[in-house]
Amino acid sequence: MPLQPHHDGSATYVPEQEPTLGQRVPVFVRVPAGADVRQVHVRTTGDGEPRFAEAVVDRTDGGDVWWRAEVEVRNPVSNYRFMLSGAGGHRWLNAAGLVAHDVPDNGDFKLVSYAPPPAWARDAVIYQIFPDRFARSAAADTRTAPNWAIPCDWDTPVVGHGPATPRQFYGGDLDGITERLDHLSRLGVNTLYLTPIFPARSNHRYDAASFDTIDPLLGGDAALARLADAVRARGWRLLGDITSNHTGDAHQWFTAAVSDVTAPERELYYFDSSGDYESWNGVKSLPKLNWGSAELRRRFATAEDSLLRRWLRPPYALDGWRVDVANMTGRRGADAYTHEVARLLREVVADTRPDGLLLAEHGHDHTGDLDRDGWHGTMNYVGFTDPVWSWLRHGEGPVPNFLGTPGGVCRRDADAVLATMNTYRSLISWRSYTHSWQLLGSHDSARIRTVVGDAARQEVAAGLLATMPGTPVIFAGDELGLTGTNGEGSRTPMPWHRPQSWDRATFAAYRGLLALRRDEPALRHGGLRWVHADADTLVFLREAPTGSVLVLARRAAGAPLRLAGLPAGENAYGGAPALRPDADGTVTLPADGPTFQVWRLS
């Protein structure tokens, strides 16, 4: 894979990262020496009409020719692509890459003039906590388990499937999290994301019975305030989890709605003439909210005392929300309120807390829901998690996939993995891509250790998590090598009292990779240029004005890899030798595997 002409949305290629409507923004294309490019035009589609403007040579750097053009931010989302002309005719360079055939506009590069996501999110490293299973404070022993619960001690195996799964109750609480923040500090995270903490009738709490208070089983409002204070004292951020698609059937809104057909709460849900109601995927304990209701919009978002505002304010001052089932929110039959809801929630979050984050859960194709004035990003399961799983999975049997694909995740080589990643990345702006969450698993999926089978491949997966664009998210316990075959089975209590069971080498790998990300601006803010892919190998560059790094990921051993056009470099992670170009200008990457290596380039 020779180095190709390249452009992405990072600051190296688009110096203006927060364009405004009407602004003319310079954009750059990097053309390697020897490429058949004699002329470059930028094609824009402002107001829906294609226009071409000729680019000029800006500079020559190390044999590469840098072409410059200008794009007018004519619309809130302004598309552009490049036409590269040479002796062999012209080719298009868009966000999907270089092609010699005509392609539709949806894969073009995009400049977005809506207000940008909060600046802190670019440097976030997020740790996801399922509160019932993370840690118990001493106060947890004084609380009586509710009547829906099956009380468990901390070593009781997680059932993983069947009617008991939402009822297993381990009693983790918020003060328990506060007491374990030193572990997270050693790991290197700087943001906590808590799955729901409102009262409910399940251990996952996605069936909220109220949005007005924190579950007393977790320590109540005061415990959240204590946790928030402790997190802020470390300079970290704290994110909550809100269900905009449904409530629980014990929620006071719903109990009022079912008890009186004239109640104002009736319009908050979908009832038919028989009195039956719509629910999430037919689960009757999760009645679906009707966003056609002005009263719902008021209670949920716009009122001064709305649930969205209350928890963003002191003393809790959450730094934002992960929105559960955002892909289904506002969608039902002919009702299509999703984008209205996303815009409304973002307006309210920004009005209440200007640096608040609004992140959408989306389990499949999220590309049509981003780049508007709504969600800042999404949980990138389809563009990161699934392709990484399919490349690094072990064994020949099916690997469970929380998305419900029959047969689970199939095995794929790196070229197919790269095609999947590039397809989803190319259909959204660089801004939305880099502010989406990259994750190796969550409370809704199998554990990464179970998928890949061993510590060596998990290190490769964690390496991709730490070095690719986007916000890395670690599910609590992955850093210790915990296992789980599905979402329920992965909600494993943290083995604090059994340190001998920890995979300390995996913890050290995560810690080292997160430290590398923290220390290398290119890994947080740089562009992404693919260098090589074969069945077992991925090689890419992360490039920033401050410097560049080269990343090698191998799932298995193979032949040494010789690459041209790269400078010398010192190893920054993995222990491989330094890169030194041969007399013919090539560098040789090691052949062992599985391995993950990173070099700082000269």
Coordinates of C-alpha atoms in Angstrom, one line a residue:
M1 CA 0.0 0.0 0.0
P2 CA 2.1 3.0 -1.2
L3 CA 1.4 6.3 0.5
Q4 CA -1.5 8.0 -1.3
P5 CA -2.6 11.6 -1.6
H6 CA -4.2 12.5 1.7
H7 CA -6.5 14.9 3.4
D8 CA -8.5 14.6 6.6
G9 CA -10.3 17.0 8.9
S10 CA -7.4 17.4 11.5
A11 CA -5.6 20.6 12.0
T12 CA -2.7 19.6 9.8
Y13 CA -5.1 19.7 6.8
V14 CA -7.8 22.1 8.1
P15 CA -6.2 24.7 10.3
E16 CA -9.5 26.3 11.2
Q17 CA -11.2 23.7 13.4
E18 CA -14.2 25.8 14.5
P19 CA -15.4 27.4 11.2
T20 CA -18.3 29.9 11.2
L21 CA -21.0 30.3 8.6
G22 CA -19.8 32.3 5.7
Q23 CA -16.1 31.9 6.5
R24 CA -13.6 30.9 3.8
V25 CA -11.5 28.1 5.2
P26 CA -8.1 27.0 3.8
V27 CA -7.8 23.2 3.2
F28 CA -4.7 21.3 2.2
V29 CA -4.0 18.1 0.3
R30 CA -0.7 16.2 0.8
V31 CA 0.5 14.5 -2.4
P32 CA 3.5 12.1 -2.1
A33 CA 6.4 12.5 -4.5
G34 CA 5.9 10.4 -7.6
A35 CA 2.1 10.5 -7.5
D36 CA 0.5 11.2 -10.8
V37 CA -1.0 14.6 -9.8
R38 CA -0.4 17.7 -12.0
Q39 CA -3.4 19.7 -11.0
V40 CA -5.9 19.8 -8.1
H41 CA -9.4 21.3 -7.9
V42 CA -11.7 21.5 -4.9
R43 CA -15.3 20.7 -5.5
T44 CA -18.0 22.2 -3.2
T45 CA -21.8 21.9 -3.2
G46 CA -22.9 25.1 -1.5
D47 CA -26.6 25.5 -1.6
G48 CA -26.8 22.2 -3.5
E49 CA -24.9 23.4 -6.6
P50 CA -21.4 21.9 -7.5
R51 CA -18.6 24.4 -8.0
F52 CA -14.9 23.9 -8.7
A53 CA -12.0 26.1 -7.7
E54 CA -8.4 25.5 -8.6
A55 CA -5.9 24.7 -5.9
V56 CA -2.4 26.0 -5.8
V57 CA 0.9 24.6 -4.6
D58 CA 1.5 25.9 -1.1
R59 CA 4.9 24.2 -0.3
T60 CA 7.1 21.2 -0.9
D61 CA 8.1 19.3 2.3
G62 CA 10.3 16.2 2.3
G63 CA 9.3 15.4 -1.3
D64 CA 5.6 15.8 -0.6
V65 CA 3.7 18.5 -2.4
W66 CA 1.1 20.4 -0.4
W67 CA -1.8 21.9 -2.4
R68 CA -4.0 24.6 -0.9
A69 CA -7.5 25.6 -1.7
E70 CA -10.4 27.5 0.0
V71 CA -13.8 26.2 0.9
E72 CA -16.6 28.6 1.8
V73 CA -18.7 27.5 4.7
R74 CA -21.9 28.2 2.8
N75 CA -24.2 25.9 4.8
P76 CA -24.1 24.7 8.3
V77 CA -22.7 21.4 6.9
S78 CA -20.6 22.2 3.8
N79 CA -19.3 19.3 1.7
Y80 CA -16.1 19.3 -0.3
R81 CA -13.9 16.9 -2.2
F82 CA -10.8 17.1 -4.4
M83 CA -10.3 16.3 -8.1
L84 CA -6.7 15.2 -8.7
S85 CA -5.7 15.3 -12.4
G86 CA -2.7 13.7 -14.0
A87 CA -1.5 11.8 -17.1
G88 CA -3.9 9.0 -16.3
G89 CA -7.0 11.2 -16.1
H90 CA -8.6 12.5 -12.9
R91 CA -9.5 10.8 -9.6
W92 CA -11.6 11.9 -6.7
L93 CA -10.2 12.2 -3.1
N94 CA -13.1 12.2 -0.6
A95 CA -13.4 11.1 3.0
A96 CA -13.5 7.4 1.9
G97 CA -10.2 7.7 0.1
L98 CA -8.9 7.9 -3.5
V99 CA -11.2 6.5 -6.2
A100 CA -11.1 6.5 -10.0
H101 CA -14.9 6.4 -10.4
D102 CA -17.6 8.8 -9.6
V103 CA -19.1 8.6 -6.2
P104 CA -22.1 10.3 -4.4
D105 CA -21.7 13.3 -2.2
N106 CA -22.4 11.6 1.1
G107 CA -18.8 10.5 1.3
D108 CA -17.4 14.0 0.9
F109 CA -15.4 15.8 3.5
K110 CA -17.5 18.1 5.7
L111 CA -17.0 21.4 7.5
V112 CA -19.5 21.9 10.3
S113 CA -20.4 25.4 11.5
Y114 CA -22.6 24.5 14.5
A115 CA -21.2 25.2 17.9
P116 CA -18.4 22.7 18.5
P117 CA -18.4 20.0 21.3
P118 CA -16.8 21.1 24.6
A119 CA -13.0 21.5 24.2
W120 CA -12.3 19.1 27.2
A121 CA -13.9 16.2 25.3
R122 CA -10.9 16.0 22.9
D123 CA -8.6 14.9 25.7
A124 CA -11.1 12.8 27.6
V125 CA -10.3 9.2 28.6
I126 CA -13.5 7.7 29.9
Y127 CA -14.1 4.9 32.4
Q128 CA -17.5 3.3 32.4
I129 CA -19.0 2.1 35.7
F130 CA -22.0 -0.1 36.3
P131 CA -22.7 1.1 39.8
D132 CA -24.2 -2.0 41.3
R133 CA -21.1 -4.0 40.5
F134 CA -18.2 -1.6 41.0
A135 CA -17.6 -1.1 44.8
R136 CA -19.5 -1.2 48.1
S137 CA -18.9 1.3 50.9
A138 CA -19.5 0.4 54.5
A139 CA -22.9 2.1 54.3
A140 CA -24.1 -0.4 51.8
D141 CA -24.3 -3.0 54.5
T142 CA -26.9 -1.0 56.4
R143 CA -29.3 -0.9 53.5
T144 CA -32.1 -3.4 53.0
A145 CA -32.4 -5.0 49.6
P146 CA -35.7 -4.1 47.8
N147 CA -38.4 -6.7 47.2
W148 CA -37.6 -7.0 43.5
A149 CA -34.0 -7.9 44.2
I150 CA -32.1 -11.2 44.6
P151 CA -29.4 -10.2 47.1
C152 CA -25.9 -11.5 46.2
D153 CA -22.6 -11.4 47.9
W154 CA -19.7 -10.0 46.0
D155 CA -18.5 -13.4 44.8
T156 CA -21.8 -14.7 43.6
P157 CA -21.5 -15.6 39.9
V158 CA -23.4 -13.3 37.5
V159 CA -26.2 -15.3 35.9
G160 CA -25.8 -13.8 32.5
H161 CA -29.2 -14.8 31.1
G162 CA -32.7 -15.5 32.1
P163 CA -35.3 -13.7 34.3
A164 CA -32.9 -13.4 37.3
T165 CA -30.4 -11.2 35.4
P166 CA -31.9 -7.8 36.1
R167 CA -32.7 -8.9 39.7
Q168 CA -29.3 -9.9 40.9
F169 CA -28.4 -7.2 43.4
Y170 CA -24.8 -6.8 44.6
G171 CA -25.2 -3.4 46.4
G172 CA -22.5 -1.3 44.9
D173 CA -22.9 2.4 45.7
L174 CA -21.6 5.8 44.8
D175 CA -19.5 6.2 47.9
G176 CA -17.8 2.9 47.0
I177 CA -16.8 4.5 43.7
T178 CA -15.5 7.6 45.5
E179 CA -13.3 5.3 47.7
R180 CA -11.7 3.7 44.6
L181 CA -10.7 6.7 42.6
D182 CA -7.1 6.1 43.3
H183 CA -7.3 3.0 41.1
L184 CA -8.6 5.1 38.2
S185 CA -5.9 7.6 38.8
R186 CA -3.2 4.9 38.5
L187 CA -4.9 3.7 35.3
G188 CA -4.8 7.1 33.7
V189 CA -8.4 8.0 33.1
N190 CA -9.8 11.5 33.6
T191 CA -13.6 11.1 33.0
L192 CA -16.2 8.8 34.7
Y193 CA -19.4 7.7 33.0
L194 CA -22.0 6.2 35.3
T195 CA -24.8 4.0 33.9
P196 CA -28.2 5.1 35.4
I197 CA -28.3 6.1 39.1
F198 CA -32.0 6.9 39.5
P199 CA -34.4 4.7 41.5
A200 CA -35.7 1.7 39.5
R201 CA -36.8 -2.0 39.9
S202 CA -33.7 -3.5 38.3
N203 CA -29.9 -3.6 38.9
H204 CA -29.3 -1.8 35.5
R205 CA -31.8 1.1 36.4
Y206 CA -32.7 1.8 32.8
D207 CA -36.3 1.4 34.0
A208 CA -36.3 4.6 36.0
A209 CA -39.1 5.1 38.6
S210 CA -38.2 8.7 39.1
F211 CA -35.8 11.3 37.7
D212 CA -36.1 13.6 40.7
T213 CA -33.7 11.9 43.1
I214 CA -30.7 9.5 43.1
D215 CA -31.5 5.9 44.2
P216 CA -31.2 5.7 48.0
L217 CA -29.6 2.2 47.4
L218 CA -26.7 4.1 45.9
G219 CA -26.5 6.6 48.8
G220 CA -28.9 9.2 47.4
D221 CA -28.4 12.7 46.3
A222 CA -25.7 13.4 48.9
A223 CA -23.6 10.5 47.7
L224 CA -23.6 11.9 44.2
A225 CA -22.6 15.3 45.5
R226 CA -19.7 13.7 47.4
L227 CA -18.6 11.7 44.3
A228 CA -18.8 14.9 42.1
D229 CA -16.7 16.8 44.6
A230 CA -14.1 14.1 44.7
V231 CA -14.0 13.9 40.9
R232 CA -13.7 17.6 40.5
A233 CA -10.9 17.8 43.1
R234 CA -8.8 15.6 40.7
G235 CA -9.6 17.8 37.7
W236 CA -11.8 15.1 36.2
R237 CA -15.2 15.0 34.6
L238 CA -18.4 13.1 35.5
L239 CA -21.1 12.0 33.1
G240 CA -24.6 10.7 33.7
D241 CA -26.8 8.4 31.7
I242 CA -30.4 9.4 30.8
T243 CA -33.1 7.4 29.1
S244 CA -34.9 9.7 26.6
N245 CA -36.7 6.9 24.8
H246 CA -38.6 5.4 27.8
T247 CA -39.1 5.3 31.5
G248 CA -39.9 2.4 33.8
D249 CA -43.5 1.3 34.3
A250 CA -43.1 2.3 38.0
H251 CA -42.2 5.9 37.1
Q252 CA -44.6 8.4 38.6
W253 CA -45.4 9.8 35.1
F254 CA -46.5 6.4 33.9
T255 CA -48.4 5.3 37.0
A256 CA -50.4 8.5 36.7
A257 CA -51.0 7.9 33.0
V258 CA -52.3 4.4 33.5
S259 CA -54.5 5.3 36.5
D260 CA -56.4 8.1 34.8
V261 CA -57.1 8.5 31.1
T262 CA -57.6 12.3 31.6
A263 CA -54.3 12.8 33.5
P264 CA -51.8 15.2 31.8
E265 CA -49.2 12.4 32.0
R266 CA -51.2 10.4 29.5
E267 CA -49.8 12.3 26.5
L268 CA -46.2 11.6 27.6
Y269 CA -46.6 8.0 26.3
Y270 CA -48.2 6.1 23.4
F271 CA -51.6 4.6 24.4
D272 CA -54.0 3.0 21.9
S273 CA -57.8 2.9 22.2
S274 CA -57.6 -0.3 24.1
G275 CA -55.4 1.2 26.8
D276 CA -52.3 -0.8 25.6
Y277 CA -49.1 1.2 25.3
E278 CA -45.9 1.2 23.2
S279 CA -42.8 0.0 24.9
W280 CA -39.1 -0.5 24.1
N281 CA -38.8 -3.6 21.9
G282 CA -42.0 -4.9 23.4
V283 CA -40.6 -5.0 26.9
K284 CA -43.7 -3.8 28.8
S285 CA -41.7 -2.6 31.9
L286 CA -40.2 0.1 29.6
P287 CA -43.0 2.3 28.2
K288 CA -42.0 4.5 25.4
L289 CA -42.0 8.3 25.6
N290 CA -44.0 10.3 23.1
W291 CA -41.8 13.3 22.0
G292 CA -44.7 14.8 20.1
S293 CA -45.9 15.9 23.6
A294 CA -45.0 19.5 24.5
E295 CA -45.5 18.6 28.1
L296 CA -42.8 15.9 27.9
R297 CA -40.4 18.4 26.3
R298 CA -41.1 20.8 29.1
R299 CA -40.7 18.3 32.0
F300 CA -37.7 16.5 30.5
A301 CA -35.8 19.4 29.1
T302 CA -37.0 23.0 28.9
A303 CA -38.5 23.8 32.4
E304 CA -36.2 25.4 34.8
D305 CA -36.5 22.4 37.2
S306 CA -36.3 19.8 34.4
L307 CA -34.4 16.6 35.0
L308 CA -31.9 17.5 32.3
R309 CA -31.0 20.8 34.0
R310 CA -31.2 19.8 37.6
W311 CA -28.3 17.3 37.6
L312 CA -26.1 19.6 35.5
R313 CA -26.2 22.2 38.3
P314 CA -24.4 22.3 41.6
P315 CA -23.9 20.6 43.8
Y316 CA -23.9 17.7 41.4
A317 CA -22.8 19.6 38.2
L318 CA -22.6 16.6 35.9
D319 CA -20.5 17.4 32.9
G320 CA -23.0 16.0 30.4
W321 CA -25.2 13.0 29.5
R322 CA -24.9 9.8 27.6
V323 CA -28.3 9.4 26.1
D324 CA -29.6 5.8 26.2
V325 CA -31.3 4.4 23.0
A326 CA -30.8 7.7 21.2
N327 CA -31.3 5.9 17.9
M328 CA -34.9 5.1 18.8
T329 CA -35.7 8.3 20.7
G330 CA -38.6 10.2 18.9
R331 CA -39.0 7.5 16.3
R332 CA -42.2 5.5 16.1
G333 CA -44.1 4.7 12.9
A334 CA -44.8 8.1 11.2
D335 CA -43.4 10.0 14.1
A336 CA -39.9 11.3 13.3
Y337 CA -38.8 13.6 16.2
T338 CA -35.3 12.3 16.7
H339 CA -33.4 15.3 15.2
E340 CA -35.8 17.8 16.9
V341 CA -35.2 16.1 20.3
A342 CA -31.4 16.0 19.8
R343 CA -31.4 19.7 19.0
L344 CA -33.6 20.5 21.9
L345 CA -31.6 18.5 24.4
R346 CA -28.3 20.1 23.1
E347 CA -29.8 23.6 23.4
V348 CA -30.9 22.9 27.0
V349 CA -27.6 21.4 28.0
A350 CA -25.6 24.3 26.5
D351 CA -28.0 26.8 28.1
T352 CA -27.5 25.1 31.5
R353 CA -23.9 24.2 31.2
P354 CA -22.0 25.7 28.2
D355 CA -19.3 23.0 28.4
G356 CA -21.7 20.1 28.7
L357 CA -21.4 17.0 26.5
L358 CA -24.3 15.2 24.9
L359 CA -23.4 11.8 23.6
A360 CA -25.8 9.4 21.9
E361 CA -26.0 5.6 22.2
H362 CA -26.4 4.1 18.8
G363 CA -25.9 0.4 18.1
H364 CA -25.9 0.4 14.3
D365 CA -25.6 3.0 11.4
H366 CA -25.4 6.3 13.3
T367 CA -24.2 8.4 10.3
G368 CA -27.6 10.0 9.6
D369 CA -28.0 11.3 13.1
L370 CA -24.8 13.2 13.5
D371 CA -23.4 16.5 12.0
R372 CA -26.5 18.4 13.0
D373 CA -27.0 20.7 15.9
G374 CA -27.8 17.7 18.2
W375 CA -25.6 14.9 19.5
H376 CA -21.9 15.7 19.8
G377 CA -21.0 12.2 18.9
T378 CA -22.1 8.5 19.3
M379 CA -20.9 5.3 20.8
N380 CA -19.1 3.9 17.7
Y381 CA -19.9 0.2 18.0
V382 CA -20.2 -0.3 14.2
G383 CA -17.2 1.7 13.1
F384 CA -14.8 0.6 15.8
T385 CA -15.9 -2.1 18.2
D386 CA -17.3 -4.7 15.7
P387 CA -14.4 -4.4 13.2
V388 CA -11.8 -4.7 16.0
W389 CA -13.7 -7.8 17.4
S390 CA -13.9 -9.4 13.9
W391 CA -10.2 -8.9 13.3
L392 CA -8.9 -10.1 16.8
R393 CA -11.5 -12.7 17.8
H394 CA -10.3 -16.1 18.7
G395 CA -11.6 -19.6 17.9
E396 CA -13.9 -20.8 15.1
G397 CA -17.2 -20.8 17.0
P398 CA -19.6 -17.8 17.1
V399 CA -18.6 -14.9 19.3
P400 CA -21.6 -13.3 20.8
N401 CA -22.5 -9.8 19.6
F402 CA -24.8 -7.6 21.6
L403 CA -26.3 -6.2 18.3
G404 CA -28.0 -9.5 17.8
T405 CA -26.5 -10.5 14.5
P406 CA -27.3 -14.2 13.8
G407 CA -24.1 -16.2 14.3
G408 CA -22.3 -13.5 16.2
V409 CA -19.2 -11.8 14.9
C410 CA -17.5 -13.4 12.0
R411 CA -13.7 -13.5 11.5
R412 CA -12.4 -10.9 9.0
D413 CA -9.0 -9.9 7.8
A414 CA -7.6 -6.4 8.2
D415 CA -8.5 -5.3 4.7
A416 CA -12.2 -5.9 5.5
V417 CA -11.8 -4.3 8.9
L418 CA -10.3 -1.2 7.4
A419 CA -13.0 -1.0 4.8
T420 CA -15.7 -1.1 7.5
M421 CA -13.9 1.6 9.6
N422 CA -13.4 3.8 6.6
T423 CA -17.0 3.4 5.4
Y424 CA -18.6 4.7 8.6
R425 CA -15.9 7.3 9.2
S426 CA -16.3 8.8 5.7
L427 CA -20.1 9.4 6.2
I428 CA -19.7 11.8 9.1
S429 CA -17.5 14.9 9.7
W430 CA -14.1 14.6 11.2
R431 CA -15.5 16.5 14.2
S432 CA -18.2 13.9 14.9
Y433 CA -15.8 11.1 14.3
T434 CA -13.2 12.4 16.7
H435 CA -15.8 13.2 19.4
S436 CA -17.5 9.8 19.2
W437 CA -16.7 7.1 21.8
Q438 CA -14.4 4.2 20.7
L439 CA -14.9 1.2 22.9
L440 CA -13.9 -2.4 23.1
G441 CA -17.0 -3.4 24.9
S442 CA -19.5 -2.2 27.4
H443 CA -22.2 -3.3 29.9
D444 CA -24.2 -4.3 26.8
S445 CA -21.6 -6.6 25.1
A446 CA -19.2 -9.4 25.7
R447 CA -15.9 -8.5 27.4
I448 CA -13.0 -7.9 25.1
R449 CA -10.9 -10.6 26.8
T450 CA -13.6 -13.2 26.0
V451 CA -13.8 -12.0 22.4
V452 CA -10.0 -12.1 21.7
G453 CA -9.1 -15.0 24.0
D454 CA -5.8 -13.9 25.5
A455 CA -3.9 -11.0 27.0
A456 CA -1.6 -10.5 23.9
R457 CA -4.5 -9.8 21.6
Q458 CA -6.3 -7.7 24.2
E459 CA -3.2 -5.5 24.3
V460 CA -3.4 -5.1 20.5
A461 CA -7.1 -4.1 20.9
A462 CA -6.3 -1.7 23.8
G463 CA -3.5 -0.3 21.6
L464 CA -6.0 0.6 18.8
L465 CA -8.3 2.1 21.4
A466 CA -5.6 4.4 22.7
T467 CA -4.1 5.4 19.4
M468 CA -6.9 5.8 16.9
P469 CA -9.0 9.0 16.7
G470 CA -12.0 9.3 19.0
T471 CA -12.6 9.2 22.7
P472 CA -11.4 6.0 24.3
V473 CA -13.8 4.4 26.7
I474 CA -12.8 1.6 29.1
F475 CA -15.5 -0.6 30.7
A476 CA -14.6 -1.1 34.4
G477 CA -12.7 -4.4 34.8
D478 CA -11.4 -4.7 31.3
E479 CA -8.0 -3.4 32.6
L480 CA -7.9 -6.4 35.0
G481 CA -8.7 -9.0 32.3
L482 CA -12.3 -9.7 33.4
T483 CA -14.4 -11.9 31.1
G484 CA -18.0 -12.2 30.1
T485 CA -19.9 -13.7 27.1
N486 CA -22.7 -11.2 26.8
G487 CA -23.9 -7.9 28.2
E488 CA -25.4 -9.3 31.3
G489 CA -22.5 -11.7 31.9
S490 CA -20.0 -8.9 31.6
R491 CA -21.5 -6.9 34.4
T492 CA -19.0 -8.5 36.7
P493 CA -18.3 -7.3 40.3
M494 CA -14.8 -5.8 40.5
P495 CA -12.6 -8.2 42.4
W496 CA -11.1 -5.7 44.8
H497 CA -10.7 -8.3 47.6
R498 CA -9.0 -10.8 45.2
P499 CA -6.0 -8.9 43.9
Q500 CA -4.3 -12.2 43.1
S501 CA -6.9 -12.7 40.3
W502 CA -6.0 -9.5 38.5
D503 CA -4.1 -9.6 35.3
R504 CA -1.5 -7.1 36.2
A505 CA 0.3 -7.3 32.9
T506 CA -3.0 -6.2 31.2
F507 CA -3.3 -3.4 33.7
A508 CA 0.2 -2.3 33.0
A509 CA -0.5 -2.3 29.3
Y510 CA -3.6 -0.2 29.6
R511 CA -1.7 2.2 31.9
G512 CA 1.2 2.5 29.5
L513 CA -1.0 3.0 26.5
L514 CA -3.1 5.7 28.2
A515 CA 0.0 7.5 29.4
L516 CA 1.3 7.4 25.8
R517 CA -2.0 9.0 24.6
R518 CA -1.7 11.7 27.2
D519 CA 1.9 12.5 26.3
E520 CA 1.5 12.5 22.5
P521 CA -0.6 15.3 21.1
A522 CA -0.8 13.5 17.8
L523 CA -2.7 10.7 19.4
R524 CA -5.4 13.1 20.8
H525 CA -5.6 15.7 18.1
G526 CA -3.8 14.4 15.0
G527 CA -5.0 13.1 11.7
L528 CA -5.1 9.5 10.5
R529 CA -3.3 8.2 7.5
W530 CA -3.3 4.5 6.7
V531 CA 0.1 3.1 5.6
H532 CA -0.4 -0.6 5.2
A533 CA -2.9 -3.4 5.7
D534 CA -2.6 -7.2 5.1
A535 CA -4.6 -10.0 6.7
D536 CA -2.8 -9.8 10.0
T537 CA -1.3 -6.3 10.1
L538 CA -2.5 -2.7 10.3
V539 CA -0.1 0.2 10.1
F540 CA -1.1 3.9 10.3
L541 CA 0.2 7.3 11.0
R542 CA -1.2 9.9 13.5
E543 CA 0.1 13.3 12.3
A544 CA -0.1 16.7 14.0
P545 CA 1.7 20.0 13.6
T546 CA 3.6 19.1 16.9
G547 CA 4.8 15.7 15.5
S548 CA 3.8 12.3 14.2
V549 CA 3.8 8.7 15.4
L550 CA 3.7 5.4 13.5
V551 CA 1.6 2.6 14.8
L552 CA 1.9 -1.1 14.1
A553 CA -0.8 -3.6 15.1
R554 CA -0.3 -7.3 14.4
R555 CA -2.7 -10.1 15.4
A556 CA -0.2 -12.8 14.4
A557 CA 3.4 -13.2 13.5
G558 CA 4.4 -12.8 9.8
A559 CA 7.2 -11.6 7.6
P560 CA 9.1 -8.4 8.4
L561 CA 7.4 -5.5 6.8
R562 CA 9.4 -3.1 4.6
L563 CA 7.9 0.4 4.1
A564 CA 9.2 3.3 2.0
G565 CA 8.7 7.0 2.5
L566 CA 9.0 7.0 6.3
P567 CA 11.6 8.8 8.4
A568 CA 13.6 7.4 11.4
G569 CA 11.8 7.0 14.7
E570 CA 12.3 6.0 18.3
N571 CA 10.1 3.3 19.9
A572 CA 7.6 4.8 22.3
Y573 CA 5.6 1.7 23.2
G574 CA 6.1 -2.0 22.7
G575 CA 9.9 -2.4 22.9
A576 CA 10.7 -2.8 19.3
P577 CA 14.0 -1.5 17.8
A578 CA 14.2 2.1 16.6
L579 CA 13.3 2.7 12.9
R580 CA 16.3 3.5 10.7
P581 CA 15.8 3.9 7.0
D582 CA 18.1 1.6 4.8
A583 CA 20.2 3.0 2.0
D584 CA 17.1 2.7 -0.3
G585 CA 15.0 4.7 2.1
T586 CA 12.9 1.9 3.5
V587 CA 12.3 1.0 7.2
T588 CA 11.6 -2.5 8.5
L589 CA 8.9 -3.2 11.0
P590 CA 9.2 -6.3 13.2
A591 CA 7.6 -9.6 12.3
D592 CA 6.6 -11.0 15.7
G593 CA 3.0 -11.1 16.8
P594 CA 0.5 -10.5 18.3
T595 CA 2.2 -7.2 19.0
F596 CA 1.5 -3.5 19.3
Q597 CA 4.2 -1.0 18.6
V598 CA 4.4 2.8 18.4
W599 CA 7.3 4.9 17.2
R600 CA 7.8 8.7 17.5
L601 CA 9.0 9.9 14.1
S602 CA 11.8 12.3 13.5

